[in-house]
Amino acid sequence: MSPVRKYFSTKRASQVMQTPVITLCVNDDVDAALEVLHQHKISGAPVVSSEGTCVGVFSQKDAARTTQSSERNAVVACMTSPAITVSEHHSLLDVSAIMYSSHIHRVPVVDNLGRVVGIISTMDIVNEIIPAMAAEECQSKP
């Protein structure tokens, strides 16, 4: 097993995830949700139910796909659902594979009750890959 693969197999989602997480509620207005994304300079966010569990993910692309104003009233009408999530205990290798195979750019990290405790983006993965590859390259030089 390569050192990078070993690193990604042992690194956990809880060690890479970003906190705190900007979340949206299912009943949030789409335009207000887009404003939240804009204010925080993010392209998407997990959507939580009134019980606090992750039920979907809303992104700028989701809003753009829903063109009719009658369908754009609430985030729940536009969001991608069900949410693809990972646990805090998933390895970074598993997280990367899930994101790749699902064609997603962010994945909420949830606890055992389904509540969002963090989020991992493709940039978080890249920020782990580059130093790990650089370290591996340094180790292979005589």
PDB file of C-alpha atoms in Angstrom:
ATOM      1  CA  MET A   1       0.000   0.000   0.000  1.00  0.00           C
ATOM      2  CA  SER A   2       1.397   3.399  -0.969  1.00  0.00           C
ATOM      3  CA  PRO A   3       2.033   5.908   1.823  1.00  0.00           C
ATOM      4  CA  VAL A   4      -0.632   8.261   0.425  1.00  0.00           C
ATOM      5  CA  ARG A   5      -3.227   5.473   0.279  1.00  0.00           C
ATOM      6  CA  LYS A   6      -2.298   4.415   3.825  1.00  0.00           C
ATOM      7  CA  TYR A   7      -2.627   8.031   4.993  1.00  0.00           C
ATOM      8  CA  PHE A   8      -6.064   8.348   3.372  1.00  0.00           C
ATOM      9  CA  SER A   9      -7.133   5.010   4.862  1.00  0.00           C
ATOM     10  CA  THR A  10      -6.249   6.059   8.405  1.00  0.00           C
ATOM     11  CA  LYS A  11      -7.293   9.744   8.319  1.00  0.00           C
ATOM     12  CA  ARG A  12     -10.896  10.151   9.539  1.00  0.00           C
ATOM     13  CA  ALA A  13     -13.642  12.497   8.374  1.00  0.00           C
ATOM     14  CA  SER A  14     -13.663  14.072  11.839  1.00  0.00           C
ATOM     15  CA  GLN A  15     -10.039  15.143  11.312  1.00  0.00           C
ATOM     16  CA  VAL A  16     -10.697  16.867   7.986  1.00  0.00           C
ATOM     17  CA  MET A  17     -14.241  18.239   8.251  1.00  0.00           C
ATOM     18  CA  GLN A  18     -14.894  21.947   8.487  1.00  0.00           C
ATOM     19  CA  THR A  19     -16.880  23.354  11.404  1.00  0.00           C
ATOM     20  CA  PRO A  20     -19.093  25.150  12.160  1.00  0.00           C
ATOM     21  CA  VAL A  21     -21.376  24.325   9.233  1.00  0.00           C
ATOM     22  CA  ILE A  22     -23.721  26.779   7.561  1.00  0.00           C
ATOM     23  CA  THR A  23     -27.038  24.939   7.246  1.00  0.00           C
ATOM     24  CA  LEU A  24     -30.380  25.774   5.692  1.00  0.00           C
ATOM     25  CA  CYS A  25     -33.861  24.722   6.807  1.00  0.00           C
ATOM     26  CA  VAL A  26     -36.327  22.920   4.548  1.00  0.00           C
ATOM     27  CA  ASN A  27     -38.784  25.815   4.730  1.00  0.00           C
ATOM     28  CA  ASP A  28     -36.228  28.528   3.937  1.00  0.00           C
ATOM     29  CA  ASP A  29     -37.083  30.701   0.953  1.00  0.00           C
ATOM     30  CA  VAL A  30     -34.850  29.952  -2.042  1.00  0.00           C
ATOM     31  CA  ASP A  31     -33.833  33.575  -2.568  1.00  0.00           C
ATOM     32  CA  ALA A  32     -32.951  33.943   1.117  1.00  0.00           C
ATOM     33  CA  ALA A  33     -30.973  30.685   0.955  1.00  0.00           C
ATOM     34  CA  LEU A  34     -29.059  31.949  -2.075  1.00  0.00           C
ATOM     35  CA  GLU A  35     -28.258  35.113  -0.140  1.00  0.00           C
ATOM     36  CA  VAL A  36     -26.888  33.015   2.761  1.00  0.00           C
ATOM     37  CA  LEU A  37     -24.660  31.113   0.327  1.00  0.00           C
ATOM     38  CA  HIS A  38     -23.472  34.384  -1.191  1.00  0.00           C
ATOM     39  CA  GLN A  39     -22.759  35.974   2.208  1.00  0.00           C
ATOM     40  CA  HIS A  40     -20.660  33.006   3.300  1.00  0.00           C
ATOM     41  CA  LYS A  41     -18.978  32.596  -0.108  1.00  0.00           C
ATOM     42  CA  ILE A  42     -20.087  28.973  -0.466  1.00  0.00           C
ATOM     43  CA  SER A  43     -21.873  27.263  -3.336  1.00  0.00           C
ATOM     44  CA  GLY A  44     -24.041  24.893  -1.307  1.00  0.00           C
ATOM     45  CA  ALA A  45     -25.104  23.840   2.172  1.00  0.00           C
ATOM     46  CA  PRO A  46     -26.799  20.960   3.981  1.00  0.00           C
ATOM     47  CA  VAL A  47     -30.546  21.265   4.537  1.00  0.00           C
ATOM     48  CA  VAL A  48     -31.883  20.206   7.926  1.00  0.00           C
ATOM     49  CA  SER A  49     -35.362  19.252   9.087  1.00  0.00           C
ATOM     50  CA  SER A  50     -37.148  20.828  12.029  1.00  0.00           C
ATOM     51  CA  GLU A  51     -35.704  17.941  14.097  1.00  0.00           C
ATOM     52  CA  GLY A  52     -32.193  18.936  13.016  1.00  0.00           C
ATOM     53  CA  THR A  53     -31.425  15.946  10.800  1.00  0.00           C
ATOM     54  CA  CYS A  54     -29.797  16.317   7.397  1.00  0.00           C
ATOM     55  CA  VAL A  55     -32.433  15.736   4.715  1.00  0.00           C
ATOM     56  CA  GLY A  56     -30.739  17.165   1.638  1.00  0.00           C
ATOM     57  CA  VAL A  57     -28.206  19.536   0.164  1.00  0.00           C
ATOM     58  CA  PHE A  58     -29.063  22.810  -1.560  1.00  0.00           C
ATOM     59  CA  SER A  59     -26.700  24.400  -4.065  1.00  0.00           C
ATOM     60  CA  GLN A  60     -26.661  27.280  -6.496  1.00  0.00           C
ATOM     61  CA  LYS A  61     -26.926  24.684  -9.279  1.00  0.00           C
ATOM     62  CA  ASP A  62     -30.102  23.279  -7.700  1.00  0.00           C
ATOM     63  CA  ALA A  63     -31.660  26.746  -7.729  1.00  0.00           C
ATOM     64  CA  ALA A  64     -30.596  27.333 -11.336  1.00  0.00           C
ATOM     65  CA  ARG A  65     -32.210  24.057 -12.449  1.00  0.00           C
ATOM     66  CA  THR A  66     -35.555  25.127 -11.021  1.00  0.00           C
ATOM     67  CA  THR A  67     -36.602  27.922 -13.317  1.00  0.00           C
ATOM     68  CA  GLN A  68     -40.287  28.377 -12.560  1.00  0.00           C
ATOM     69  CA  SER A  69     -40.913  30.768  -9.685  1.00  0.00           C
ATOM     70  CA  SER A  70     -43.781  28.644  -8.318  1.00  0.00           C
ATOM     71  CA  GLU A  71     -41.299  25.808  -7.753  1.00  0.00           C
ATOM     72  CA  ARG A  72     -38.707  28.099  -6.156  1.00  0.00           C
ATOM     73  CA  ASN A  73     -40.624  29.081  -3.033  1.00  0.00           C
ATOM     74  CA  ALA A  74     -38.914  26.758  -0.570  1.00  0.00           C
ATOM     75  CA  VAL A  75     -35.511  25.106  -0.471  1.00  0.00           C
ATOM     76  CA  VAL A  76     -37.200  21.707  -0.095  1.00  0.00           C
ATOM     77  CA  ALA A  77     -38.536  22.019  -3.664  1.00  0.00           C
ATOM     78  CA  CYS A  78     -35.053  22.525  -5.141  1.00  0.00           C
ATOM     79  CA  MET A  79     -32.645  20.617  -2.929  1.00  0.00           C
ATOM     80  CA  THR A  80     -30.952  17.348  -3.781  1.00  0.00           C
ATOM     81  CA  SER A  81     -32.511  14.683  -1.606  1.00  0.00           C
ATOM     82  CA  PRO A  82     -31.906  12.358   0.083  1.00  0.00           C
ATOM     83  CA  ALA A  83     -28.623  13.742   1.321  1.00  0.00           C
ATOM     84  CA  ILE A  84     -25.498  11.730   0.722  1.00  0.00           C
ATOM     85  CA  THR A  85     -23.679  11.851   4.050  1.00  0.00           C
ATOM     86  CA  VAL A  86     -20.735  10.280   5.832  1.00  0.00           C
ATOM     87  CA  SER A  87     -20.063   9.601   9.490  1.00  0.00           C
ATOM     88  CA  GLU A  88     -17.263  11.110  11.537  1.00  0.00           C
ATOM     89  CA  HIS A  89     -15.599   7.690  11.472  1.00  0.00           C
ATOM     90  CA  HIS A  90     -15.395   7.248   7.693  1.00  0.00           C
ATOM     91  CA  SER A  91     -11.863   7.179   6.338  1.00  0.00           C
ATOM     92  CA  LEU A  92     -10.826   9.962   4.004  1.00  0.00           C
ATOM     93  CA  LEU A  93     -10.359   7.283   1.339  1.00  0.00           C
ATOM     94  CA  ASP A  94     -14.028   6.268   1.717  1.00  0.00           C
ATOM     95  CA  VAL A  95     -15.176   9.906   1.755  1.00  0.00           C
ATOM     96  CA  SER A  96     -13.240  10.593  -1.449  1.00  0.00           C
ATOM     97  CA  ALA A  97     -14.687   7.508  -3.139  1.00  0.00           C
ATOM     98  CA  ILE A  98     -18.246   8.450  -2.124  1.00  0.00           C
ATOM     99  CA  MET A  99     -17.832  11.999  -3.413  1.00  0.00           C
ATOM    100  CA  TYR A 100     -16.271  10.785  -6.665  1.00  0.00           C
ATOM    101  CA  SER A 101     -18.850   8.086  -7.402  1.00  0.00           C
ATOM    102  CA  SER A 102     -21.754  10.376  -6.450  1.00  0.00           C
ATOM    103  CA  HIS A 103     -20.423  13.346  -8.465  1.00  0.00           C
ATOM    104  CA  ILE A 104     -20.735  15.704  -5.504  1.00  0.00           C
ATOM    105  CA  HIS A 105     -18.526  18.577  -4.392  1.00  0.00           C
ATOM    106  CA  ARG A 106     -19.410  18.568  -0.703  1.00  0.00           C
ATOM    107  CA  VAL A 107     -20.583  15.940   1.758  1.00  0.00           C
ATOM    108  CA  PRO A 108     -22.131  16.602   5.161  1.00  0.00           C
ATOM    109  CA  VAL A 109     -20.629  14.715   8.085  1.00  0.00           C
ATOM    110  CA  VAL A 110     -23.361  13.531  10.457  1.00  0.00           C
ATOM    111  CA  ASP A 111     -23.483  12.019  13.925  1.00  0.00           C
ATOM    112  CA  ASN A 112     -25.351   8.818  14.780  1.00  0.00           C
ATOM    113  CA  LEU A 113     -28.634  10.782  14.990  1.00  0.00           C
ATOM    114  CA  GLY A 114     -28.213  12.258  11.508  1.00  0.00           C
ATOM    115  CA  ARG A 115     -27.340  15.761  12.736  1.00  0.00           C
ATOM    116  CA  VAL A 116     -24.763  17.727  10.751  1.00  0.00           C
ATOM    117  CA  VAL A 117     -21.495  18.051  12.677  1.00  0.00           C
ATOM    118  CA  GLY A 118     -19.189  19.030   9.815  1.00  0.00           C
ATOM    119  CA  ILE A 119     -18.753  19.231   6.069  1.00  0.00           C
ATOM    120  CA  ILE A 120     -16.028  18.100   3.686  1.00  0.00           C
ATOM    121  CA  SER A 121     -15.511  19.720   0.292  1.00  0.00           C
ATOM    122  CA  THR A 122     -13.383  18.742  -2.665  1.00  0.00           C
ATOM    123  CA  MET A 123     -10.950  21.485  -1.633  1.00  0.00           C
ATOM    124  CA  ASP A 124     -10.586  19.856   1.787  1.00  0.00           C
ATOM    125  CA  ILE A 125      -9.614  16.622  -0.001  1.00  0.00           C
ATOM    126  CA  VAL A 126      -7.140  18.460  -2.257  1.00  0.00           C
ATOM    127  CA  ASN A 127      -5.645  20.182   0.787  1.00  0.00           C
ATOM    128  CA  GLU A 128      -4.906  16.724   2.219  1.00  0.00           C
ATOM    129  CA  ILE A 129      -3.658  15.141  -1.032  1.00  0.00           C
ATOM    130  CA  ILE A 130      -1.023  17.714  -1.969  1.00  0.00           C
ATOM    131  CA  PRO A 131       0.987  17.650   1.299  1.00  0.00           C
ATOM    132  CA  ALA A 132       0.695  13.851   1.506  1.00  0.00           C
ATOM    133  CA  MET A 133       2.025  13.463  -2.041  1.00  0.00           C
ATOM    134  CA  ALA A 134       4.817  15.971  -1.384  1.00  0.00           C
ATOM    135  CA  ALA A 135       5.827  14.070   1.760  1.00  0.00           C
ATOM    136  CA  GLU A 136       5.793  10.788  -0.165  1.00  0.00           C
ATOM    137  CA  GLU A 137       7.973  12.304  -2.886  1.00  0.00           C
ATOM    138  CA  CYS A 138      10.473  13.604  -0.318  1.00  0.00           C
ATOM    139  CA  GLN A 139      10.669  10.180   1.324  1.00  0.00           C
ATOM    140  CA  SER A 140      11.371   8.459  -1.991  1.00  0.00           C
ATOM    141  CA  LYS A 141      14.365  10.687  -2.794  1.00  0.00           C
ATOM    142  CA  PRO A 142      17.771   9.351  -1.685  1.00  0.00           C
TER     143      PRO A 142
END
